[in-house]
Coordinates of C-alpha atoms in Angstrom, one line a residue:
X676 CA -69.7 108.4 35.4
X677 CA -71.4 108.9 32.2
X678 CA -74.2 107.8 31.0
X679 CA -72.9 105.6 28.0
X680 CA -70.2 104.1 31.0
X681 CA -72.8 103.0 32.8
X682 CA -75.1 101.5 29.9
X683 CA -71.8 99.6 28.4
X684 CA -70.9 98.2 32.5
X685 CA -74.1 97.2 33.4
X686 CA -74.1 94.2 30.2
X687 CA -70.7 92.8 32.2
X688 CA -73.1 91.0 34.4
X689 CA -75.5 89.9 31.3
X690 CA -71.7 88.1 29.9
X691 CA -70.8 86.2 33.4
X692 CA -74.0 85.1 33.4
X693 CA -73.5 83.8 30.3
X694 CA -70.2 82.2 30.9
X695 CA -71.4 80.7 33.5
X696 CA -74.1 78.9 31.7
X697 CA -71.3 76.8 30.7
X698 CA -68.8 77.4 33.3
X699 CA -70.2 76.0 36.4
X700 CA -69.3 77.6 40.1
X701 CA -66.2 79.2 38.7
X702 CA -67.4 83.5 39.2
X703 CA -63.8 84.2 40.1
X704 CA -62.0 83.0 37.3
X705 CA -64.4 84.5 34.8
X706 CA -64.6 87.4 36.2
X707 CA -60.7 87.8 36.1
X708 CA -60.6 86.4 32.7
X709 CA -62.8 89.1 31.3
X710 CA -60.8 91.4 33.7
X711 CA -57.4 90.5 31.1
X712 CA -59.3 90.6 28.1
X713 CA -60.9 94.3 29.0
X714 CA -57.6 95.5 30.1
X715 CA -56.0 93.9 26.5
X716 CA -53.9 91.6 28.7
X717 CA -53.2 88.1 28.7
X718 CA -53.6 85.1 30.5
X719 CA -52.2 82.2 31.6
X720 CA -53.9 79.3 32.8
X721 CA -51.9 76.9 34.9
X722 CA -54.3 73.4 36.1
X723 CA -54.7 69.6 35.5
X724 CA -56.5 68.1 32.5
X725 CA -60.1 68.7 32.4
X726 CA -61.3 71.4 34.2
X727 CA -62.9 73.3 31.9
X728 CA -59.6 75.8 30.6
X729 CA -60.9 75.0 27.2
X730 CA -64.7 75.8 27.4
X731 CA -63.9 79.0 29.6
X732 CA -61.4 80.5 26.3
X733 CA -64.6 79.2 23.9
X734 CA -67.2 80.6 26.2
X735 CA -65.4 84.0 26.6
X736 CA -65.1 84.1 22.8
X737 CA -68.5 83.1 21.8
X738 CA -70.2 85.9 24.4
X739 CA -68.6 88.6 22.3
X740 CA -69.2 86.5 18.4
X741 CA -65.0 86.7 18.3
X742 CA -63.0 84.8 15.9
X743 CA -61.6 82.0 18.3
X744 CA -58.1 79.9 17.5
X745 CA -57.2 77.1 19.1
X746 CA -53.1 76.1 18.4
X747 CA -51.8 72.7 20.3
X748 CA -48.4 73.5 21.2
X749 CA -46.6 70.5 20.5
X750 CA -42.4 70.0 20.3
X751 CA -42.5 69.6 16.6
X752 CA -44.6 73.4 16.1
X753 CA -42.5 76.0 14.7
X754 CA -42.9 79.4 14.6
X755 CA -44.5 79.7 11.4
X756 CA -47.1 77.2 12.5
X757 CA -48.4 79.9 14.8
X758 CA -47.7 83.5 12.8
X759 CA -48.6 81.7 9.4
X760 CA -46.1 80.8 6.2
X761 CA -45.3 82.5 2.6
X762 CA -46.4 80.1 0.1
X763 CA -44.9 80.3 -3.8
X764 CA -48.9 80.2 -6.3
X765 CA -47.1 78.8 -9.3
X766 CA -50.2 79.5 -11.0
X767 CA -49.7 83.3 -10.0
X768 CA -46.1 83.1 -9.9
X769 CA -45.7 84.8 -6.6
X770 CA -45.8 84.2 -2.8
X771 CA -49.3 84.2 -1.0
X772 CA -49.1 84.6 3.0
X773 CA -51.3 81.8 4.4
X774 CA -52.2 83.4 7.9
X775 CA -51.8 81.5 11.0
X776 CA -54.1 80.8 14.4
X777 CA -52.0 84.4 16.1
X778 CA -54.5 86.0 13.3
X779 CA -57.3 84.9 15.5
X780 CA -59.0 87.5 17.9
X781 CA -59.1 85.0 21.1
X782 CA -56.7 82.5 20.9
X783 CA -56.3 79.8 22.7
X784 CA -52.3 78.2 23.1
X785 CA -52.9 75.3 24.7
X786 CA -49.9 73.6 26.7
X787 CA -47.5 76.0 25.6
X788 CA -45.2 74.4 27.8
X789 CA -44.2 71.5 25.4
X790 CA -43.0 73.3 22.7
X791 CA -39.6 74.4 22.1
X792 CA -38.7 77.9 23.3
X793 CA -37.8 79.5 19.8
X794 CA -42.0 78.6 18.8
X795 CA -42.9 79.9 22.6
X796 CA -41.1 83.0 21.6
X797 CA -42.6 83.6 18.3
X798 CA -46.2 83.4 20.1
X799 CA -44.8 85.8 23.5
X800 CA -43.5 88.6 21.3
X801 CA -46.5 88.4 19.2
X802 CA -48.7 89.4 22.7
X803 CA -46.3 91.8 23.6
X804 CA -46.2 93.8 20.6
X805 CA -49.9 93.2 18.7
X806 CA -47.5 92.4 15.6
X807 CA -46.1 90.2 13.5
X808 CA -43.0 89.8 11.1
X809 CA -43.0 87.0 8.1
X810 CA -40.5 87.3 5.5
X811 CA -39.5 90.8 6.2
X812 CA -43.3 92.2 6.3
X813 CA -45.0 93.5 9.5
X814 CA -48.5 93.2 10.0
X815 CA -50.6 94.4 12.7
X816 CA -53.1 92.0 14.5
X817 CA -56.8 91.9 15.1
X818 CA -58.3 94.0 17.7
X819 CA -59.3 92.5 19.9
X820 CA -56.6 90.6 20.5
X821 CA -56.3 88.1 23.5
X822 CA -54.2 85.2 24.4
X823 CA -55.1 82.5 27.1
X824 CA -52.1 80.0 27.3
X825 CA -52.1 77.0 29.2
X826 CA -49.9 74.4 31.1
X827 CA -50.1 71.7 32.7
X828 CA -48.4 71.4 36.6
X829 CA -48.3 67.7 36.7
X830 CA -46.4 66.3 33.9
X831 CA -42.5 67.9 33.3
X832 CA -41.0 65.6 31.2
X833 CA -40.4 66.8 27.8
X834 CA -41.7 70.2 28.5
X835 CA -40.1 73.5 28.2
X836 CA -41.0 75.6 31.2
X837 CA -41.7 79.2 30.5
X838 CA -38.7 82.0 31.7
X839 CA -39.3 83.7 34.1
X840 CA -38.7 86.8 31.5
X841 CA -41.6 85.9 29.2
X842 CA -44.2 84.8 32.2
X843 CA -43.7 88.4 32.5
X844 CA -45.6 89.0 29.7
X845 CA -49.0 87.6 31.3
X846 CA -51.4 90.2 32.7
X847 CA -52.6 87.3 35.2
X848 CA -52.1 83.6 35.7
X849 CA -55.0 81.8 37.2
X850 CA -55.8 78.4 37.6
X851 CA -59.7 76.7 38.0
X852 CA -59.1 74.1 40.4
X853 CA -61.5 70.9 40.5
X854 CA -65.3 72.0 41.3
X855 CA -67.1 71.5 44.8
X856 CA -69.7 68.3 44.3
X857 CA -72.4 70.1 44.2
X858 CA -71.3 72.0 41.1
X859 CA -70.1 68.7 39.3
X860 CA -73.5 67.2 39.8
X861 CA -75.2 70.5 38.1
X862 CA -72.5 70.1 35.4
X863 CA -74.0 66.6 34.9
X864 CA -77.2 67.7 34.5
X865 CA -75.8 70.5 32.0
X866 CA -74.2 68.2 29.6
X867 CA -76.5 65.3 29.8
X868 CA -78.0 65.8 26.3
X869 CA -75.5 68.3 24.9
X870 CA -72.7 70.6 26.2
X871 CA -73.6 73.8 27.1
X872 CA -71.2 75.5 24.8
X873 CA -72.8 74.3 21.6
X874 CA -76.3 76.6 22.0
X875 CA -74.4 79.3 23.7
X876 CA -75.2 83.0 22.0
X877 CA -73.1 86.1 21.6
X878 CA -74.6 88.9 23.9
X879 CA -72.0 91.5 22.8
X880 CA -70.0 91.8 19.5
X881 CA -66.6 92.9 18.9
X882 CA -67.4 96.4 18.5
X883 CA -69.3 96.3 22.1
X884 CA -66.0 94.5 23.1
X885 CA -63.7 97.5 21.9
X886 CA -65.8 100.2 24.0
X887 CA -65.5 98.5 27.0
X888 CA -62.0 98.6 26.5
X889 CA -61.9 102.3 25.6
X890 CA -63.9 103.0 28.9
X891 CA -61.3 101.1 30.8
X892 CA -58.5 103.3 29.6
X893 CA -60.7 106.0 31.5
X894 CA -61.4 105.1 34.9
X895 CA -59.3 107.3 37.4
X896 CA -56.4 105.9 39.3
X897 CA -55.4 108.2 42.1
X898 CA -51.7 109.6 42.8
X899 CA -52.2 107.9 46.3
X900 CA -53.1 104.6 44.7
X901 CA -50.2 105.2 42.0
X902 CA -48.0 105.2 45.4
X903 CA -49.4 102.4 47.0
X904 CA -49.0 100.1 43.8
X905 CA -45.3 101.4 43.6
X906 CA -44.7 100.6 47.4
X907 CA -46.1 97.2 46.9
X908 CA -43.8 96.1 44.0
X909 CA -41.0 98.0 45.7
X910 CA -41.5 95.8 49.1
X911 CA -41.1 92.6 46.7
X912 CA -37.7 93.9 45.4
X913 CA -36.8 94.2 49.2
X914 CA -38.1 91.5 50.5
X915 CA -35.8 88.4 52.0
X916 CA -37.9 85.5 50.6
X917 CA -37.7 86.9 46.8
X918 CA -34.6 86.3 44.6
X919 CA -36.0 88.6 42.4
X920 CA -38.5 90.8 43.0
X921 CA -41.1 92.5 40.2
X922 CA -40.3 94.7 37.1
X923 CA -41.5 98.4 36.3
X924 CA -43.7 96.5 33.9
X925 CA -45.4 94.9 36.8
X926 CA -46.2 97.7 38.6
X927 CA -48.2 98.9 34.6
X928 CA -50.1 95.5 35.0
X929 CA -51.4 96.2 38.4
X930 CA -52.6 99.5 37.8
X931 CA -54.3 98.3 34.4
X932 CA -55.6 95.2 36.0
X933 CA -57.1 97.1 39.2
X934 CA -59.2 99.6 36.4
X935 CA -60.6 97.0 34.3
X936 CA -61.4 95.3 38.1
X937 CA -62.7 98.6 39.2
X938 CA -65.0 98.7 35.7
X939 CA -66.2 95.3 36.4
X940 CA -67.4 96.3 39.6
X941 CA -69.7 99.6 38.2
X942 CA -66.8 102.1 39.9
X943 CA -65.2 104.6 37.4
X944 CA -62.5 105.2 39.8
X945 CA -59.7 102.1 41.4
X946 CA -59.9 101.6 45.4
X947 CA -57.2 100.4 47.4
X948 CA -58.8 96.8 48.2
X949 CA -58.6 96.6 44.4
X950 CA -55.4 96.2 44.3
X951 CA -55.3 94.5 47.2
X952 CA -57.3 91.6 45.8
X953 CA -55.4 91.9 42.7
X954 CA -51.9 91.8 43.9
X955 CA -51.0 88.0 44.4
X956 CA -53.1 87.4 40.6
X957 CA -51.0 90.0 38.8
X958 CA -47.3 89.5 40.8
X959 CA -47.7 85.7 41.6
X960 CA -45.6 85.0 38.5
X961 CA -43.8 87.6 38.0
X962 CA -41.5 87.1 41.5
X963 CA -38.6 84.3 42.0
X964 CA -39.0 82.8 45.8
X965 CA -36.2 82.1 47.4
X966 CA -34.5 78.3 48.7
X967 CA -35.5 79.1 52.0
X968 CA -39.0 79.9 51.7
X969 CA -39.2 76.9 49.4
X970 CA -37.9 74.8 51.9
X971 CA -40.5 77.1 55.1
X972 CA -43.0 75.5 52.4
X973 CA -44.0 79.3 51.5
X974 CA -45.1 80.2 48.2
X975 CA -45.4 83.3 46.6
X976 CA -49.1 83.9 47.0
X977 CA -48.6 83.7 50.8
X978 CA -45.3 86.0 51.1
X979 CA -47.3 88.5 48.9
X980 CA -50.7 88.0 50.8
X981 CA -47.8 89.0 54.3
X982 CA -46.7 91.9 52.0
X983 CA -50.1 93.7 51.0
X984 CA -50.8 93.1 55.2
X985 CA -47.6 95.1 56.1
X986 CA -47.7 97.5 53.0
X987 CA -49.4 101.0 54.4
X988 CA -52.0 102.9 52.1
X989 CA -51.0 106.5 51.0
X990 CA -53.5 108.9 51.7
X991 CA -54.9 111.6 49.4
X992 CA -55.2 114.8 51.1
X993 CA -57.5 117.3 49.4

């Protein structure tokens, strides 16, 4: 590992710490979160009202001194509401593109779930391709570029569930969960005055940012972990309790989730309990479970969990 590796790693810690300064007893969920963001993935964050989805996208973006977008998916937003609109100057006599929230570095689409699917579509393909297209123009997006969507589980009515096609397009899908009592009573304390968030500092910048995610691209991945990732998304295909089982491009997002994991943890090279850990963050939503393990009240966490269990590691000879 080189010198500059190990320099750039070791100020991962100094940003959790500083996340959590506002995020309370949530490590795991940060940690994965910055986990998408170094690995230029995406995230989706699937939990009930209140748990702190927005202050972890504003904490994340703050720490690095990014240009954070917020856009409130609602089921009149179209399209150009989120890539921005050509608007005629009549003093200039010609069209000016006014940029929309996509233009953002971390943005934040929160319950994309109750817009229509032509507006969700507009924001998917613009994760999936770092570009844009108004009025017949391309234009690339910022770097750093990172989405964290979210959706409510509890209320249906009026939403437009994401396809099972574009939840594809998430690196992870996490959720919070409410926080032990302990942690709520030191999240009282926090904000008894003022929220955290509002004299939070950068500790990185965006050009710190953009290293790290350089170094990423360079930590080593194994021919015998290559295998074992292929073996694992090739036992979801076969397995009985999946209708569908998980895409080529899954098995890309466990291998670049399982080196920005591996960077996180000060390694320069991916172990097999990475992607162990990994597996039921980066495949949960990318696998259909069948009617019967619905109804055996198994979920695809657990069948995946049984999976990893069953799933033998591939040894490296030298």
């Amino acid at each position: 590992m080189t010198q500059q590796m190990t320099t750039q790693q070791n100020k991962i810690e100094s940003i959790l710490q500083n996340i959590e300064q506002v995020m309370v007893g949530k490590r795991e969920a940060i940690e994965l979160s910055l986990l998408a963001l170094l690995a230029e993935g995406h995230v989706l964050l699937e939990d009930v009202p209140g748990v702190g989805k927005t202050m972890l996208v504003r904490s994340l973006a703050k720490s690095f001194n990014l240009d954070f977008k917020r856009i409130q998916f609602t089921p009149d937003l179209l399209p150009s509401d989120v890539t921005g609109v050509s608007i005629y100057n009549q003093k200039e006599m010609n069209f000016e593109f006014r940029p929309g929230p996509i233009l953002g570095n971390i943005v934040l689409a929160d319950e994309i779930n109750r817009t229509s699917p032509k507006t969700q579509s507009a924001l998917l393909e613009s994760m999936e391709e770092k570009r844009i297209t108004v009025d017949g123009t391309t234009m690339e997006l910022k770097r750093p570029f990172f989405v964290m969507a979210t959706q409510n589980p509890i209320e249906y009515e009026g939403t437009y569930p994401l396809p099972e096609a574009q939840l594809d397009r998430f690196l992870l899908k996490l959720n919070l969960g409410y926080p032990s009592i302990d942690d709520e009573i030191q999240m009282l304390d926090r904000t008894s005055s003022e929220h955290p968030i509002d004299r939070l500092e950068a500790v990185m910048d965006q050009e710190d940012l953009l290293r790290l995610q350089e170094d990423v691209t360079h930590v080593h991945v194994s021919d015998a972990i290559k295998k074992y990732i292929v073996y694992l998304i090739d036992a979801t295909r076969k397995h009985p309790l999946f209708d569908l089982g998980a895409s080529p491009r899954a098995s890309i997002a466990l291998m670049k989730a399982a080196k920005a994991y591996a960077y996180i943890s000060k390694r320069d090279y991916v172990l097999p309990d990475d992607i162990k850990y990994l597996t039921k963050h980066v495949l949960g939503h990318r696998v259909i479970i069948s009617s019967e393990a619905k109804f055996e009240g198994k979920t695809a966490a657990s069948i995946l969990d049984d999976i990893v269990r069953k799933t033998i590691v591939p040894i490296e000879r030298g």
